[in-house]
Amino acid sequence: MQDFFKPDIPDDAIYHVGVSGGKDSGAVLLWMVHESGIPRHQINATFCDTGHEHDWTYAQIETLSKHVHPIETLKPKLGFFELAENKQRFPSSEARFCTQNLKIFPTQDHVRYLLDAYKHVVAVSGVRSAESYDRAKLLEWDYSGNLLCIAWRPLITWKIEDVLAIHAKYGIPMNKLYEAGSERVGCFPCIMCKKKEIRSIAIKFPERIDLIRNKEREFGSSFFTPGRTPKRFHSGSCVNKKGETVTFPYIDDVVKWSMTGKRAKGSYLDDEPEPVSCSSGFCE
Ligand code: SF4
């Protein structure tokens, strides 16, 4: 969606770019540095380390930091698993405290610091309207986001081809996780990842499934919510506060489910609902 206004930005404003290690934030960093005309010293890039990223994501941040623009790593107070332990449950699409604690709060603290030091700050994100219904509603410029300053989404009308092209143009490879079957890059796995991504992780990175299984046992909580799979894949059960018995899938159930259906047989027909992606712009 095109913007209905373009604000007056002071010449000395600092442009903060949140980088996730994913394709869109990589594209916006490349565009800001090489094509926006904004002097490099006015560009400030950060990466929120959730403590639950794949090694290839850390490698991608290093590549971008070395070859495109220095990226500062922000650490939340508690990493993904410490947060889950603290809350005695994993986050879910209904209780998505992960994005807020792992990404939004550390970025807000950083933007506060920039505002104190430089006064005028613009938060730049690589969100594109083509990615989801929710993101299609976002404007190129707005003040209504989670950050404490104006938000700018210069790639809002970009297509995936534009994202691939700018990486190729400046000789920056994309995160290897895409080649391995990930559609989005973030926590590995993300609580909102798709069925085919779970299947791909189980096949190519079984150690991540082992990690989740161990954490489920440690916390006594399932990584995915009951709605993630049909009930026939629920091997867990508990009694809720109302005294009702509810069932849910453990990670091994979710993996079993991920190996079923048309997609597992190589067809990508959309026969089952998938979780919606986050529109905050903090998680790819
Ligand atoms: S990538 Fe997924 S699990 Fe990680 S903070 Fe974002 S929504 Fe939560």
Tab-separated table of C-alpha atoms and ligand atoms in Angstrom:
chain	number	residue	atom	x	y	z
A	1	MET	CA	0.000	0.000	0.000
A	2	GLN	CA	1.360	3.412	-0.876
A	3	ASP	CA	1.738	6.077	1.768
A	4	PHE	CA	-0.758	8.911	1.943
A	5	PHE	CA	1.875	11.251	3.333
A	6	LYS	CA	5.624	11.516	3.482
A	7	PRO	CA	6.766	13.240	6.646
A	8	ASP	CA	9.475	15.874	6.806
A	9	ILE	CA	12.524	14.067	8.136
A	10	PRO	CA	15.308	16.285	9.528
A	11	ASP	CA	18.583	16.027	7.593
A	12	ASP	CA	20.423	14.693	10.636
A	13	ALA	CA	17.954	11.882	11.462
A	14	ILE	CA	19.271	8.433	12.310
A	15	TYR	CA	17.721	5.533	10.381
A	16	HIS	CA	17.472	2.421	12.520
A	17	VAL	CA	17.228	-0.874	10.613
A	18	GLY	CA	16.214	-4.024	12.501
A	19	VAL	CA	17.899	-7.020	10.853
A	20	SER	CA	16.710	-10.600	11.459
A	21	GLY	CA	19.003	-12.597	9.180
A	22	GLY	CA	16.054	-13.049	6.808
A	23	LYS	CA	15.703	-11.981	3.185
A	24	ASP	CA	13.551	-8.866	3.598
A	25	SER	CA	15.596	-7.221	6.334
A	26	GLY	CA	18.726	-8.084	4.340
A	27	ALA	CA	17.161	-6.428	1.285
A	28	VAL	CA	16.214	-3.279	3.163
A	29	LEU	CA	19.706	-2.994	4.662
A	30	LEU	CA	21.225	-3.335	1.178
A	31	TRP	CA	18.824	-0.755	-0.222
A	32	MET	CA	19.451	1.697	2.615
A	33	VAL	CA	23.229	1.424	2.311
A	34	HIS	CA	23.558	1.374	-1.473
A	35	GLU	CA	20.485	2.981	-2.990
A	36	SER	CA	18.614	5.215	-0.556
A	37	GLY	CA	21.096	8.091	-0.735
A	38	ILE	CA	21.179	8.245	3.072
A	39	PRO	CA	24.764	8.696	4.343
A	40	ARG	CA	26.127	5.554	5.985
A	41	HIS	CA	26.880	7.313	9.250
A	42	GLN	CA	23.142	7.960	9.630
A	43	ILE	CA	22.270	4.275	9.306
A	44	ASN	CA	22.191	2.191	12.482
A	45	ALA	CA	21.511	-1.558	12.280
A	46	THR	CA	20.729	-4.024	15.057
A	47	PHE	CA	19.913	-7.733	15.380
A	48	CYS	CA	17.894	-9.152	18.299
A	49	ASP	CA	19.476	-12.415	19.393
A	50	THR	CA	16.634	-14.526	20.804
A	51	GLY	CA	19.059	-17.284	21.839
A	52	HIS	CA	16.983	-19.662	19.674
A	53	GLU	CA	18.392	-18.925	16.212
A	54	HIS	CA	20.022	-21.347	13.817
A	55	ASP	CA	23.818	-21.050	13.389
A	56	TRP	CA	23.239	-20.069	9.748
A	57	THR	CA	21.306	-17.027	10.928
A	58	TYR	CA	24.238	-15.914	13.081
A	59	ALA	CA	26.475	-16.517	10.039
A	60	GLN	CA	24.165	-14.377	7.882
A	61	ILE	CA	24.325	-11.531	10.401
A	62	GLU	CA	28.116	-11.759	10.317
A	63	THR	CA	28.123	-11.659	6.499
A	64	LEU	CA	25.859	-8.606	6.401
A	65	SER	CA	27.836	-6.928	9.152
A	66	LYS	CA	31.134	-7.509	7.382
A	67	HIS	CA	30.080	-6.800	3.781
A	68	VAL	CA	27.126	-4.404	4.001
A	69	HIS	CA	26.952	-2.448	7.265
A	70	PRO	CA	27.974	-3.079	10.891
A	71	ILE	CA	25.165	-4.682	12.881
A	72	GLU	CA	25.006	-4.434	16.657
A	73	THR	CA	23.550	-7.453	18.493
A	74	LEU	CA	20.865	-6.702	21.091
A	75	LYS	CA	20.260	-9.266	23.822
A	76	PRO	CA	16.901	-9.499	25.566
A	77	LYS	CA	16.911	-9.921	29.365
A	78	LEU	CA	15.862	-13.557	28.934
A	79	GLY	CA	16.426	-15.683	25.842
A	80	PHE	CA	13.678	-17.794	24.243
A	81	PHE	CA	14.003	-20.809	26.540
A	82	GLU	CA	14.675	-18.799	29.716
A	83	LEU	CA	11.532	-16.805	28.923
A	84	ALA	CA	9.495	-19.995	28.433
A	85	GLU	CA	10.861	-21.356	31.713
A	86	ASN	CA	10.033	-18.103	33.466
A	87	LYS	CA	6.445	-18.119	32.120
A	88	GLN	CA	6.176	-21.887	32.650
A	89	ARG	CA	4.908	-22.288	29.097
A	90	PHE	CA	5.968	-21.780	25.515
A	91	PRO	CA	4.575	-18.792	23.633
A	92	SER	CA	1.777	-19.346	21.123
A	93	SER	CA	-0.006	-17.341	18.439
A	94	GLU	CA	-2.617	-16.432	21.092
A	95	ALA	CA	-0.001	-15.606	23.780
A	96	ARG	CA	2.844	-14.287	21.685
A	97	PHE	CA	4.988	-12.902	24.471
A	98	CYS	CA	8.089	-13.995	22.532
A	99	THR	CA	8.094	-11.216	19.919
A	100	GLN	CA	7.413	-8.622	22.564
A	101	ASN	CA	10.089	-9.738	25.034
A	102	LEU	CA	12.727	-10.988	22.614
A	103	LYS	CA	12.487	-8.368	19.893
A	104	ILE	CA	10.201	-5.418	20.576
A	105	PHE	CA	11.406	-4.509	24.098
A	106	PRO	CA	15.161	-4.681	23.290
A	107	THR	CA	14.577	-2.661	20.106
A	108	GLN	CA	12.503	-0.077	21.983
A	109	ASP	CA	15.341	0.286	24.529
A	110	HIS	CA	17.783	0.793	21.685
A	111	VAL	CA	15.544	3.359	19.959
A	112	ARG	CA	15.208	5.202	23.290
A	113	TYR	CA	18.989	5.367	23.458
A	114	LEU	CA	19.149	6.668	19.852
A	115	LEU	CA	16.466	9.278	20.546
A	116	ASP	CA	18.408	10.502	23.579
A	117	ALA	CA	21.639	10.650	21.617
A	118	TYR	CA	20.416	11.921	18.229
A	119	LYS	CA	16.880	13.287	18.789
A	120	HIS	CA	15.406	12.287	15.399
A	121	VAL	CA	15.077	8.588	14.635
A	122	VAL	CA	13.280	6.742	11.832
A	123	ALA	CA	12.617	3.003	12.267
A	124	VAL	CA	13.150	1.295	8.913
A	125	SER	CA	11.739	-2.158	8.237
A	126	GLY	CA	11.783	-4.518	5.250
A	127	VAL	CA	8.118	-5.482	5.608
A	128	ARG	CA	6.404	-6.088	2.251
A	129	SER	CA	2.659	-6.024	1.597
A	130	ALA	CA	2.890	-9.119	-0.643
A	131	GLU	CA	3.805	-11.278	2.356
A	132	SER	CA	0.445	-11.517	4.061
A	133	TYR	CA	-3.047	-10.090	4.339
A	134	ASP	CA	-2.107	-8.250	7.557
A	135	ARG	CA	1.036	-6.772	6.065
A	136	ALA	CA	-0.933	-5.625	2.995
A	137	LYS	CA	-2.766	-3.212	5.303
A	138	LEU	CA	0.436	-1.484	6.444
A	139	LEU	CA	1.421	1.946	5.145
A	140	GLU	CA	4.842	2.965	3.910
A	141	TRP	CA	5.061	5.623	6.630
A	142	ASP	CA	3.303	5.660	9.963
A	143	TYR	CA	3.544	6.564	13.636
A	144	SER	CA	1.343	3.806	14.959
A	145	GLY	CA	3.833	0.978	15.370
A	146	ASN	CA	5.527	-0.506	18.384
A	147	LEU	CA	8.498	1.812	18.230
A	148	LEU	CA	8.749	5.266	19.677
A	149	CYS	CA	9.370	7.046	16.394
A	150	ILE	CA	8.104	7.194	12.843
A	151	ALA	CA	8.186	3.894	10.948
A	152	TRP	CA	9.326	3.688	7.336
A	153	ARG	CA	8.756	0.630	5.148
A	154	PRO	CA	10.499	1.483	1.881
A	155	LEU	CA	10.054	-2.029	0.442
A	156	ILE	CA	6.305	-2.162	1.074
A	157	THR	CA	5.501	-2.568	-2.649
A	158	TRP	CA	8.455	-4.858	-3.447
A	159	LYS	CA	7.921	-8.312	-4.860
A	160	ILE	CA	10.029	-11.329	-3.891
A	161	GLU	CA	11.874	-10.934	-7.223
A	162	ASP	CA	13.072	-7.478	-6.102
A	163	VAL	CA	14.384	-8.954	-2.845
A	164	LEU	CA	16.298	-11.678	-4.683
A	165	ALA	CA	17.582	-9.161	-7.247
A	166	ILE	CA	19.092	-6.757	-4.726
A	167	HIS	CA	20.945	-9.603	-2.991
A	168	ALA	CA	22.297	-10.763	-6.371
A	169	LYS	CA	23.182	-7.215	-7.442
A	170	TYR	CA	25.429	-6.667	-4.411
A	171	GLY	CA	26.741	-10.238	-4.263
A	172	ILE	CA	25.220	-11.090	-0.880
A	173	PRO	CA	23.955	-14.685	-0.511
A	174	MET	CA	20.731	-15.198	1.387
A	175	ASN	CA	20.470	-17.179	4.615
A	176	LYS	CA	21.086	-20.857	3.785
A	177	LEU	CA	17.962	-21.794	5.742
A	178	TYR	CA	15.851	-20.858	2.699
A	179	GLU	CA	17.589	-23.504	0.603
A	180	ALA	CA	16.934	-25.998	3.399
A	181	GLY	CA	13.167	-25.408	3.248
A	182	SER	CA	12.498	-22.475	5.596
A	183	GLU	CA	10.002	-19.910	4.343
A	184	ARG	CA	10.831	-17.457	7.102
A	185	VAL	CA	13.893	-16.922	9.227
A	186	GLY	CA	13.628	-16.386	12.961
A	187	CYS	CA	13.548	-18.629	15.993
A	188	PHE	CA	14.363	-22.146	14.847
A	189	PRO	CA	11.751	-23.366	14.915
A	190	CYS	CA	9.309	-20.493	15.323
A	191	ILE	CA	6.120	-21.305	17.234
A	192	MET	CA	4.242	-20.235	14.095
A	193	CYS	CA	6.203	-22.183	11.505
A	194	LYS	CA	4.356	-24.011	8.775
A	195	LYS	CA	3.738	-27.743	8.471
A	196	LYS	CA	6.255	-28.186	5.680
A	197	GLU	CA	8.873	-26.244	7.669
A	198	ILE	CA	8.401	-28.584	10.647
A	199	ARG	CA	8.819	-31.535	8.307
A	200	SER	CA	11.938	-30.022	6.797
A	201	ILE	CA	13.450	-29.337	10.248
A	202	ALA	CA	12.673	-32.889	11.399
A	203	ILE	CA	14.384	-34.351	8.341
A	204	LYS	CA	17.360	-31.997	8.026
A	205	PHE	CA	17.935	-30.766	11.575
A	206	PRO	CA	16.688	-33.548	13.899
A	207	GLU	CA	18.866	-32.137	16.694
A	208	ARG	CA	16.457	-29.160	16.920
A	209	ILE	CA	13.560	-31.563	17.468
A	210	ASP	CA	15.646	-33.303	20.188
A	211	LEU	CA	16.207	-29.910	21.806
A	212	ILE	CA	12.484	-29.085	21.809
A	213	ARG	CA	11.637	-32.555	23.177
A	214	ASN	CA	14.107	-32.065	26.036
A	215	LYS	CA	12.729	-28.605	26.810
A	216	GLU	CA	9.145	-29.901	26.759
A	217	ARG	CA	10.133	-32.507	29.366
A	218	GLU	CA	12.020	-29.930	31.405
A	219	PHE	CA	9.170	-27.371	31.430
A	220	GLY	CA	6.260	-29.847	31.438
A	221	SER	CA	4.703	-27.885	28.578
A	222	SER	CA	4.212	-28.569	24.868
A	223	PHE	CA	5.989	-26.395	22.288
A	224	PHE	CA	2.962	-26.183	19.994
A	225	THR	CA	-0.642	-25.504	21.010
A	226	PRO	CA	-3.499	-28.062	20.764
A	227	GLY	CA	-4.833	-26.440	17.598
A	228	ARG	CA	-1.575	-27.090	15.750
A	229	THR	CA	-2.551	-30.643	14.745
A	230	PRO	CA	-5.747	-32.683	14.419
A	231	LYS	CA	-6.720	-34.332	17.723
A	232	ARG	CA	-5.739	-37.789	16.518
A	233	PHE	CA	-2.121	-36.585	16.824
A	234	HIS	CA	-2.515	-35.542	20.484
A	235	SER	CA	-0.663	-37.882	22.837
A	236	GLY	CA	-0.575	-35.440	25.766
A	237	SER	CA	-3.414	-34.605	28.129
A	238	CYS	CA	-3.979	-32.547	31.261
A	239	VAL	CA	-6.814	-31.213	33.390
A	240	ASN	CA	-7.440	-27.478	32.945
A	241	LYS	CA	-8.564	-24.936	35.571
A	242	LYS	CA	-12.212	-25.785	34.858
A	243	GLY	CA	-11.551	-29.446	35.672
A	244	GLU	CA	-11.861	-30.507	32.033
A	245	THR	CA	-9.429	-32.913	30.409
A	246	VAL	CA	-7.739	-31.333	27.401
A	247	THR	CA	-5.395	-32.985	24.924
A	248	PHE	CA	-2.425	-31.560	23.060
A	249	PRO	CA	0.438	-32.665	20.791
A	250	TYR	CA	4.036	-33.000	21.927
A	251	ILE	CA	6.776	-32.189	19.428
A	252	ASP	CA	7.017	-35.819	18.276
A	253	ASP	CA	3.282	-35.802	17.517
A	254	VAL	CA	3.693	-32.596	15.513
A	255	VAL	CA	6.567	-34.154	13.574
A	256	LYS	CA	4.422	-37.241	12.819
A	257	TRP	CA	1.619	-34.980	11.603
A	258	SER	CA	4.062	-32.978	9.481
A	259	MET	CA	4.873	-36.157	7.527
A	260	THR	CA	1.243	-36.600	6.479
A	261	GLY	CA	-0.993	-35.059	3.857
A	262	LYS	CA	-0.624	-33.942	0.292
A	263	ARG	CA	2.337	-31.680	0.978
A	264	ALA	CA	4.360	-34.508	2.462
A	265	LYS	CA	3.795	-36.384	-0.787
A	266	GLY	CA	5.320	-33.538	-2.757
A	267	SER	CA	2.204	-31.563	-3.624
A	268	TYR	CA	1.807	-28.056	-2.281
A	269	LEU	CA	-1.986	-27.987	-2.464
A	270	ASP	CA	-3.184	-25.976	0.505
A	271	ASP	CA	-5.478	-28.475	2.167
A	272	GLU	CA	-4.857	-27.492	5.787
A	273	PRO	CA	-4.898	-24.140	7.547
A	274	GLU	CA	-1.549	-22.616	8.505
A	275	PRO	CA	-0.841	-20.091	11.250
A	276	VAL	CA	-0.876	-16.483	10.108
A	277	SER	CA	2.458	-14.712	10.156
A	278	CYS	CA	3.254	-11.837	12.441
A	279	SER	CA	2.578	-8.339	11.071
A	280	SER	CA	4.724	-6.532	13.643
A	281	GLY	CA	7.705	-6.416	11.317
A	282	PHE	CA	9.944	-7.841	14.079
A	283	CYS	CA	9.584	-11.496	13.087
A	284	GLU	CA	9.945	-12.315	9.418
B	1	SF4	S1	10.313	-15.825	15.359
B	1	SF4	FE1	8.485	-16.898	16.116
B	1	SF4	S2	9.039	-17.774	18.112
B	1	SF4	FE2	10.582	-16.208	17.582
B	1	SF4	S3	9.892	-14.328	18.543
B	1	SF4	FE3	9.065	-14.319	16.466
B	1	SF4	S4	6.992	-15.276	16.616
B	1	SF4	FE4	8.149	-15.764	18.506
